[in-house]
mmCIF file with all atom_site columns, C-alpha atoms in Angstrom:
data_model
loop_
_atom_site.group_PDB
_atom_site.id
_atom_site.type_symbol
_atom_site.label_atom_id
_atom_site.label_alt_id
_atom_site.label_comp_id
_atom_site.label_asym_id
_atom_site.label_entity_id
_atom_site.label_seq_id
_atom_site.pdbx_PDB_ins_code
_atom_site.Cartn_x
_atom_site.Cartn_y
_atom_site.Cartn_z
_atom_site.occupancy
_atom_site.B_iso_or_equiv
_atom_site.pdbx_formal_charge
_atom_site.auth_seq_id
_atom_site.auth_comp_id
_atom_site.auth_asym_id
_atom_site.auth_atom_id
_atom_site.pdbx_PDB_model_num
ATOM 1  C CA . THR A 1 1  ? 121.115 100.063 89.729  1.00 97.00 ? 7  THR A CA 1
ATOM 2  C CA . TYR A 1 2  ? 121.492 103.532 91.211  1.00 98.00 ? 8  TYR A CA 1
ATOM 3  C CA . LEU A 1 3  ? 118.965 104.894 93.692  1.00 98.00 ? 9  LEU A CA 1
ATOM 4  C CA . VAL A 1 4  ? 118.364 108.641 93.752  1.00 98.00 ? 10 VAL A CA 1
ATOM 5  C CA . THR A 1 5  ? 116.371 109.772 96.776  1.00 97.00 ? 11 THR A CA 1
ATOM 6  C CA . GLY A 1 6  ? 114.716 113.093 96.140  1.00 95.00 ? 12 GLY A CA 1
ATOM 7  C CA . GLY A 1 7  ? 114.962 111.894 92.557  1.00 96.00 ? 13 GLY A CA 1
ATOM 8  C CA . LEU A 1 8  ? 111.816 113.642 91.364  1.00 95.00 ? 14 LEU A CA 1
ATOM 9  C CA . GLY A 1 9  ? 113.002 117.144 92.242  1.00 92.00 ? 15 GLY A CA 1
ATOM 10 C CA . SER A 1 10 ? 115.160 119.356 90.075  1.00 89.00 ? 16 SER A CA 1
ATOM 11 C CA . VAL A 1 11 ? 118.433 118.339 91.781  1.00 91.00 ? 17 VAL A CA 1
ATOM 12 C CA . GLY A 1 12 ? 117.524 114.644 91.639  1.00 94.00 ? 18 GLY A CA 1
ATOM 13 C CA . LEU A 1 13 ? 116.614 114.820 87.966  1.00 95.00 ? 19 LEU A CA 1
ATOM 14 C CA . GLU A 1 14 ? 119.922 116.537 87.159  1.00 94.00 ? 20 GLU A CA 1
ATOM 15 C CA . ILE A 1 15 ? 121.800 113.775 88.982  1.00 96.00 ? 21 ILE A CA 1
ATOM 16 C CA . ALA A 1 16 ? 119.720 111.110 87.210  1.00 97.00 ? 22 ALA A CA 1
ATOM 17 C CA . GLY A 1 17 ? 120.656 112.689 83.889  1.00 97.00 ? 23 GLY A CA 1
ATOM 18 C CA . TYR A 1 18 ? 124.332 112.688 84.826  1.00 97.00 ? 24 TYR A CA 1
ATOM 19 C CA . LEU A 1 19 ? 124.252 109.035 85.902  1.00 98.00 ? 25 LEU A CA 1
ATOM 20 C CA . ALA A 1 20 ? 122.407 107.953 82.750  1.00 97.00 ? 26 ALA A CA 1
ATOM 21 C CA . ALA A 1 21 ? 124.768 109.936 80.513  1.00 96.00 ? 27 ALA A CA 1
ATOM 22 C CA . HIS A 1 22 ? 127.744 108.257 82.202  1.00 97.00 ? 28 HIS A CA 1
ATOM 23 C CA . GLY A 1 23 ? 126.611 104.674 81.762  1.00 96.00 ? 29 GLY A CA 1
ATOM 24 C CA . ALA A 1 24 ? 124.021 103.879 84.424  1.00 97.00 ? 30 ALA A CA 1
ATOM 25 C CA . ARG A 1 25 ? 121.625 101.312 82.955  1.00 97.00 ? 31 ARG A CA 1
ATOM 26 C CA . GLN A 1 26 ? 119.075 101.179 85.795  1.00 98.00 ? 32 GLN A CA 1
ATOM 27 C CA . LEU A 1 27 ? 117.860 104.102 87.904  1.00 98.00 ? 33 LEU A CA 1
ATOM 28 C CA . VAL A 1 28 ? 115.321 104.227 90.698  1.00 98.00 ? 34 VAL A CA 1
ATOM 29 C CA . LEU A 1 29 ? 114.043 107.711 91.447  1.00 98.00 ? 35 LEU A CA 1
ATOM 30 C CA . THR A 1 30 ? 112.137 108.145 94.661  1.00 97.00 ? 36 THR A CA 1
ATOM 31 C CA . GLY A 1 31 ? 110.163 110.947 96.220  1.00 95.00 ? 37 GLY A CA 1
ATOM 32 C CA . ARG A 1 32 ? 107.256 111.267 98.610  1.00 93.00 ? 38 ARG A CA 1
ATOM 33 C CA . ARG A 1 33 ? 104.756 111.442 95.745  1.00 92.00 ? 39 ARG A CA 1
ATOM 34 C CA . THR A 1 34 ? 104.419 110.087 92.250  1.00 94.00 ? 40 THR A CA 1
ATOM 35 C CA . PRO A 1 35 ? 105.864 112.269 89.470  1.00 96.00 ? 41 PRO A CA 1
ATOM 36 C CA . ASN A 1 36 ? 103.684 115.034 88.048  1.00 96.00 ? 42 ASN A CA 1
ATOM 37 C CA . ASN A 1 37 ? 103.215 115.335 84.260  1.00 97.00 ? 43 ASN A CA 1
ATOM 38 C CA . ASP A 1 38 ? 106.224 117.635 83.708  1.00 96.00 ? 44 ASP A CA 1
ATOM 39 C CA . THR A 1 39 ? 108.501 115.415 85.773  1.00 96.00 ? 45 THR A CA 1
ATOM 40 C CA . GLN A 1 40 ? 107.296 112.286 83.989  1.00 97.00 ? 46 GLN A CA 1
ATOM 41 C CA . GLN A 1 41 ? 107.969 113.934 80.628  1.00 97.00 ? 47 GLN A CA 1
ATOM 42 C CA . ARG A 1 42 ? 111.551 114.709 81.721  1.00 96.00 ? 48 ARG A CA 1
ATOM 43 C CA . ILE A 1 43 ? 112.005 111.105 82.864  1.00 97.00 ? 49 ILE A CA 1
ATOM 44 C CA . ASP A 1 44 ? 110.609 109.763 79.589  1.00 98.00 ? 50 ASP A CA 1
ATOM 45 C CA . ALA A 1 45 ? 112.908 112.057 77.583  1.00 97.00 ? 51 ALA A CA 1
ATOM 46 C CA . LEU A 1 46 ? 115.917 110.906 79.610  1.00 97.00 ? 52 LEU A CA 1
ATOM 47 C CA . HIS A 1 47 ? 115.026 107.292 78.885  1.00 97.00 ? 53 HIS A CA 1
ATOM 48 C CA . GLN A 1 48 ? 114.665 108.038 75.163  1.00 97.00 ? 54 GLN A CA 1
ATOM 49 C CA . GLN A 1 49 ? 118.001 109.896 75.042  1.00 97.00 ? 55 GLN A CA 1
ATOM 50 C CA . THR A 1 50 ? 120.066 107.359 76.978  1.00 97.00 ? 56 THR A CA 1
ATOM 51 C CA . GLY A 1 51 ? 118.235 104.027 76.920  1.00 96.00 ? 57 GLY A CA 1
ATOM 52 C CA . CYS A 1 52 ? 118.535 103.907 80.715  1.00 97.00 ? 58 CYS A CA 1
ATOM 53 C CA . GLN A 1 53 ? 115.675 102.076 82.420  1.00 98.00 ? 59 GLN A CA 1
ATOM 54 C CA . ILE A 1 54 ? 114.113 104.397 85.002  1.00 98.00 ? 60 ILE A CA 1
ATOM 55 C CA . ARG A 1 55 ? 111.647 103.421 87.696  1.00 97.00 ? 61 ARG A CA 1
ATOM 56 C CA . THR A 1 56 ? 109.906 105.769 90.065  1.00 97.00 ? 62 THR A CA 1
ATOM 57 C CA . ILE A 1 57 ? 108.865 104.541 93.478  1.00 97.00 ? 63 ILE A CA 1
ATOM 58 C CA . ALA A 1 58 ? 106.999 106.736 95.952  1.00 96.00 ? 64 ALA A CA 1
ATOM 59 C CA . ALA A 1 59 ? 108.722 106.551 99.346  1.00 95.00 ? 65 ALA A CA 1
ATOM 60 C CA . ASP A 1 60 ? 109.560 108.870 102.217 1.00 93.00 ? 66 ASP A CA 1
ATOM 61 C CA . VAL A 1 61 ? 113.182 108.153 103.135 1.00 91.00 ? 67 VAL A CA 1
ATOM 62 C CA . ALA A 1 62 ? 112.529 109.531 106.625 1.00 90.00 ? 68 ALA A CA 1
ATOM 63 C CA . ASN A 1 63 ? 110.122 106.621 107.189 1.00 94.00 ? 69 ASN A CA 1
ATOM 64 C CA . PRO A 1 64 ? 111.899 103.327 108.031 1.00 97.00 ? 70 PRO A CA 1
ATOM 65 C CA . HIS A 1 65 ? 108.998 101.241 106.684 1.00 98.00 ? 71 HIS A CA 1
ATOM 66 C CA . ASP A 1 66 ? 109.093 103.063 103.333 1.00 96.00 ? 72 ASP A CA 1
ATOM 67 C CA . VAL A 1 67 ? 112.865 102.576 103.125 1.00 96.00 ? 73 VAL A CA 1
ATOM 68 C CA . ALA A 1 68 ? 112.555 98.854  103.917 1.00 97.00 ? 74 ALA A CA 1
ATOM 69 C CA . ARG A 1 69 ? 109.872 98.464  101.217 1.00 97.00 ? 75 ARG A CA 1
ATOM 70 C CA . LEU A 1 70 ? 111.966 100.453 98.731  1.00 97.00 ? 76 LEU A CA 1
ATOM 71 C CA . ILE A 1 71 ? 115.120 98.378  99.292  1.00 97.00 ? 77 ILE A CA 1
ATOM 72 C CA . ALA A 1 72 ? 113.159 95.098  99.245  1.00 97.00 ? 78 ALA A CA 1
ATOM 73 C CA . THR A 1 73 ? 111.594 96.068  95.905  1.00 97.00 ? 79 THR A CA 1
ATOM 74 C CA . ILE A 1 74 ? 114.977 96.931  94.406  1.00 97.00 ? 80 ILE A CA 1
ATOM 75 C CA . GLU A 1 75 ? 116.561 93.705  95.685  1.00 97.00 ? 81 GLU A CA 1
ATOM 76 C CA . ALA A 1 76 ? 113.694 91.579  94.348  1.00 97.00 ? 82 ALA A CA 1
ATOM 77 C CA . GLU A 1 77 ? 113.231 93.208  90.945  1.00 97.00 ? 83 GLU A CA 1
ATOM 78 C CA . LEU A 1 78 ? 116.449 94.909  89.803  1.00 97.00 ? 84 LEU A CA 1
ATOM 79 C CA . PRO A 1 79 ? 120.197 94.345  89.525  1.00 97.00 ? 85 PRO A CA 1
ATOM 80 C CA . PRO A 1 80 ? 122.176 94.971  92.737  1.00 96.00 ? 86 PRO A CA 1
ATOM 81 C CA . LEU A 1 81 ? 122.581 98.535  93.973  1.00 96.00 ? 87 LEU A CA 1
ATOM 82 C CA . ALA A 1 82 ? 125.801 100.162 92.797  1.00 96.00 ? 88 ALA A CA 1
ATOM 83 C CA . GLY A 1 83 ? 125.171 103.461 94.549  1.00 97.00 ? 89 GLY A CA 1
ATOM 84 C CA . ILE A 1 84 ? 122.757 105.727 96.364  1.00 97.00 ? 90 ILE A CA 1
ATOM 85 C CA . VAL A 1 85 ? 122.567 109.504 95.966  1.00 97.00 ? 91 VAL A CA 1
ATOM 86 C CA . HIS A 1 86 ? 120.538 111.581 98.418  1.00 95.00 ? 92 HIS A CA 1
ATOM 87 C CA . ALA A 1 87 ? 119.396 114.572 96.392  1.00 93.00 ? 93 ALA A CA 1
ATOM 88 C CA . ALA A 1 88 ? 116.543 116.162 98.289  1.00 81.00 ? 94 ALA A CA 1
ATOM 89 C CA . GLY A 1 89 ? 116.518 119.876 97.518  1.00 62.00 ? 95 GLY A CA 1
ATOM 90 C CA . GLU A 1 90 ? 115.628 122.380 94.841  1.00 55.00 ? 96 GLU A CA 1
ATOM 91 C CA . ILE A 1 91 ? 117.501 124.653 92.485  1.00 61.00 ? 97 ILE A CA 1
ATOM 92 C CA . GLY A 1 92 ? 116.164 128.159 92.973  1.00 60.00 ? 98 GLY A CA 1
#
């Protein structure tokens, strides 16, 4: 499992695509909000193209309680974390 914080933004989605194309089987994409329709369509297309299982979890990584909930969810429901990428930002 790879966790991509800021995973619902353009940079995060590019990184998710890279990870999935290079063998990641489980991704968790997190952002402060749930994905909008366009973002969800990109996530669905990535899943269809690669077979990678992709979960989105709303969490603010600046909030310790959100981070604790996020990590607890991953530990309880998914294979162990293999890596974390912090990708908050936008491509202009």
